[in-house]
Short mmCIF file of C-alpha atoms in Angstrom, two decimals:
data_model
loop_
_atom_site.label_atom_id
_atom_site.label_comp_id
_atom_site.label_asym_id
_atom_site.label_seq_id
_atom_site.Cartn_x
_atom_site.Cartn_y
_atom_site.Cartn_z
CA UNK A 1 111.13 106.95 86.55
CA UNK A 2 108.78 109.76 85.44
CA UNK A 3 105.68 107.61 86.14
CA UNK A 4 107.21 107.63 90.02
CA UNK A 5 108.09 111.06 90.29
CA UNK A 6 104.27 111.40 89.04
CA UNK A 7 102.68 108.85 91.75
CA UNK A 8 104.57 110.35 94.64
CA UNK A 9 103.58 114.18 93.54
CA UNK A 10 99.72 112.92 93.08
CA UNK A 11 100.16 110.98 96.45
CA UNK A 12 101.25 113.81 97.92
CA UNK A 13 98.01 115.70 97.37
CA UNK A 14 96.18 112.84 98.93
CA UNK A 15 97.97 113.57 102.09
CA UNK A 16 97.79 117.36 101.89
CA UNK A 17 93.58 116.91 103.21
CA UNK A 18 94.82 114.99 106.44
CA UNK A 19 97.61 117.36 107.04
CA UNK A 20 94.94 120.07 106.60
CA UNK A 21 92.78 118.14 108.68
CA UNK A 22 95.14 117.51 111.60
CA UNK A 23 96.69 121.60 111.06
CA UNK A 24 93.11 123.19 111.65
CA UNK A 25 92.85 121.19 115.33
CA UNK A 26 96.50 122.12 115.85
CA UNK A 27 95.28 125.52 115.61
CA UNK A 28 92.48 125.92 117.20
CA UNK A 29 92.34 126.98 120.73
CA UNK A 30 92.28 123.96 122.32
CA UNK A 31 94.78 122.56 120.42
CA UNK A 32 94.77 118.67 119.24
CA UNK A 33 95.72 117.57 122.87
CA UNK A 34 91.79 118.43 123.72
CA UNK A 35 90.44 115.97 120.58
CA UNK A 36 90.06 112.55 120.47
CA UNK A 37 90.76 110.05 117.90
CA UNK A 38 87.47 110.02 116.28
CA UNK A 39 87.18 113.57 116.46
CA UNK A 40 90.37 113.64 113.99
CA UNK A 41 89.75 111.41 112.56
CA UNK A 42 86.24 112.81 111.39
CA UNK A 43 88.11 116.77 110.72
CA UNK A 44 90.40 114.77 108.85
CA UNK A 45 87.77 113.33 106.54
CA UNK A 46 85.45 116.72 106.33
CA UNK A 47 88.46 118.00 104.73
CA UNK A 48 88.07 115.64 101.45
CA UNK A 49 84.18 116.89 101.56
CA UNK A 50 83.37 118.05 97.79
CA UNK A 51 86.80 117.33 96.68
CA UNK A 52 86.41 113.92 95.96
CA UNK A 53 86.48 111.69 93.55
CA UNK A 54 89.34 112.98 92.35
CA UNK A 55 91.77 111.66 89.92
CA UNK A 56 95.38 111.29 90.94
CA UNK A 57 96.88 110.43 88.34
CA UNK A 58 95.96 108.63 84.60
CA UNK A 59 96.11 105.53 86.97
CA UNK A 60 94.68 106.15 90.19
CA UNK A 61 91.26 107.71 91.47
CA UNK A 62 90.80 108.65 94.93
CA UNK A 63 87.09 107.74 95.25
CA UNK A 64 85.86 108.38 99.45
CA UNK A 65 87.82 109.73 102.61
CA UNK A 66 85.87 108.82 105.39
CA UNK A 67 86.19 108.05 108.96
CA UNK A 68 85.51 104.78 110.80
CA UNK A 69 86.18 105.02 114.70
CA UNK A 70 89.87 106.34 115.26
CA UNK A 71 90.38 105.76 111.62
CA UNK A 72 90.58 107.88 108.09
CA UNK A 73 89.66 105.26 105.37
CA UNK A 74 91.37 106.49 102.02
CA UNK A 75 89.11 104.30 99.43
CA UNK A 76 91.01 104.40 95.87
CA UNK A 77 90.68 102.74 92.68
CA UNK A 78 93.20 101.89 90.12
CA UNK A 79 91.45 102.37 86.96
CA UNK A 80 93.69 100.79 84.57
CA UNK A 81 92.90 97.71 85.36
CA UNK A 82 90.62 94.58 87.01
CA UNK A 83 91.75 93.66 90.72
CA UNK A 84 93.04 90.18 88.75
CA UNK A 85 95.70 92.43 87.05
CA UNK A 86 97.35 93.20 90.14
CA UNK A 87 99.42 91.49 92.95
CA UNK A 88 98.34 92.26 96.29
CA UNK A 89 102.38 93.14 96.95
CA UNK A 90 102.81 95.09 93.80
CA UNK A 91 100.03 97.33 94.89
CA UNK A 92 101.77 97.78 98.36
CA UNK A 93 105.13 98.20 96.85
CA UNK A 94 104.20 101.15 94.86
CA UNK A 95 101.82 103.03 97.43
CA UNK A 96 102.66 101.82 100.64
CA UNK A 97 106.48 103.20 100.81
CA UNK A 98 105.27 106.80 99.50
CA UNK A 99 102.65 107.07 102.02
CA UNK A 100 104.47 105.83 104.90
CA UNK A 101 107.43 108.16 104.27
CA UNK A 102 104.95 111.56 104.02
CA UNK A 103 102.93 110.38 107.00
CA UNK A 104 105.49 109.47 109.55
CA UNK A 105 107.63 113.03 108.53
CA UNK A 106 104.97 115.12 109.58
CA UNK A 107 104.76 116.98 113.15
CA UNK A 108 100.95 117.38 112.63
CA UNK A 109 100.35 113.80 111.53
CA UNK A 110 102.24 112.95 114.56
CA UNK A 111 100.21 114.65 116.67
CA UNK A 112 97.16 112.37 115.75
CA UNK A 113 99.31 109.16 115.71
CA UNK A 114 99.75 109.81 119.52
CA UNK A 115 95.76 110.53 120.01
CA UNK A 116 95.44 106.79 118.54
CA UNK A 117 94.41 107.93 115.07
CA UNK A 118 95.44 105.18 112.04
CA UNK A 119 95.03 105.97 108.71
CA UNK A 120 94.06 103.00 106.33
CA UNK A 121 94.45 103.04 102.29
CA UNK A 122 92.38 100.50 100.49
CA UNK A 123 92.92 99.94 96.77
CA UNK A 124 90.35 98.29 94.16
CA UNK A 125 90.62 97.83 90.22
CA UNK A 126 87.87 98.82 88.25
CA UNK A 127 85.72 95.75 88.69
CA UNK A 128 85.35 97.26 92.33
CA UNK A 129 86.78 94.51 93.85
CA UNK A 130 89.70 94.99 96.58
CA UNK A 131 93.00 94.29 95.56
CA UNK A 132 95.03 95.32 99.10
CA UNK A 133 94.59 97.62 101.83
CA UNK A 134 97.32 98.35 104.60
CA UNK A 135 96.97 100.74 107.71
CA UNK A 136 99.75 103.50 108.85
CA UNK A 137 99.63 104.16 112.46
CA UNK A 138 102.11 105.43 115.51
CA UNK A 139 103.60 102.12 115.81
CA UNK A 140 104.19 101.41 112.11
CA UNK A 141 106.37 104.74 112.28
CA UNK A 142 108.25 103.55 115.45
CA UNK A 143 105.82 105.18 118.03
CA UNK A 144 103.56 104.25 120.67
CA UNK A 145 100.05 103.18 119.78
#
C-alpha cells in the first residue's frame, strides 16, 4: 500500500514538467490556441531539459523526455529488474491507471489534447530492452482527437 502511495507521488512529479510545459503556453500572450502540436509538444519536453535522469522512486528512473512530432516521449527504466522479469500488463497495470487519471484531470493538459498532442510512456528493465509502452491522448480520455 505504501509502495503505491509512493509510485503515484513520484509519478506525479513526472507529470508536473508537462503541466509546466503546457501552463507557460497557456500564459503567454498568444495563448495555447496560437501553438501547434509539435510546438507543445517540444515546450513540453524543454521543460525536462537538465532535470533528467532522474530517479522516481528506488524502482523507477525517468531517463529522456523528448518530443517526436505531436508527441512527448516519456522514456523510463525500471531498474530493479531485466525486461524478462516483467509482464507487459503488469507494467501497464501499475503505471498506466496513475498516469491516465493525472493527465485527463488537468485543464492545461486538456488544452494540448485538443491541439492533437499525445503523450507516450515507454518502460525498459535494466537490460535496456522495452518491456511496454502505451500512449494517452484526447480520445483515450473521452475527447476528440
Amino acid at each position: 500500500m505504501v509502495k503505491g502511495f509512493l509510485v503515484i507521488f513520484a509519478l506525479s512529479a513526472i507529470v508536473y514538467g508537462a503541466f509546466k510545459g503546457v501552463g507557460v503556453i497557456n500564459k503567454s500572450e498568444q495563448g495555447v490556441g496560437t501553438f501547434s502540436a509539435k510546438e507543445i509538444a517540444e515546450a513540453i519536453a524543454n521543460e525536462s531539459v537538465g532535470r533528467v535522469p532522474n530517479m522516481i522512486n528506488d524502482e523507477l528512473r525517468l531517463d529522456s523526455v523528448k518530443s517526436k512530432g505531436s508527441e512527448v516521449v516519456f522514456s523510463n527504466t525500471i531498474i530493479s529488474g531485466t525486461s524478462d522479469e516483467y509482464l507487459d500488463k503488469d507494467v501497464k497495470s501499475v503505471y498506466l491507471p496513475v498516469m491516465k487519471q493525472s493527465l485527463c484531470a488537468d485543464k492545461n493538459i486538456q488544452s494540448a489534447f485538443s491541439k492533437g498532442v499525445a503523450f507516450r510512456y515507454v518502460y525498459s528493465g535494466n537490460n535496456a530492452v522495452k518491456i511496454t509502452e502505451f500512449v494517452i491522448d484526447g480520445p483515450s480520455c473521452g475527447g476528440d482527437a
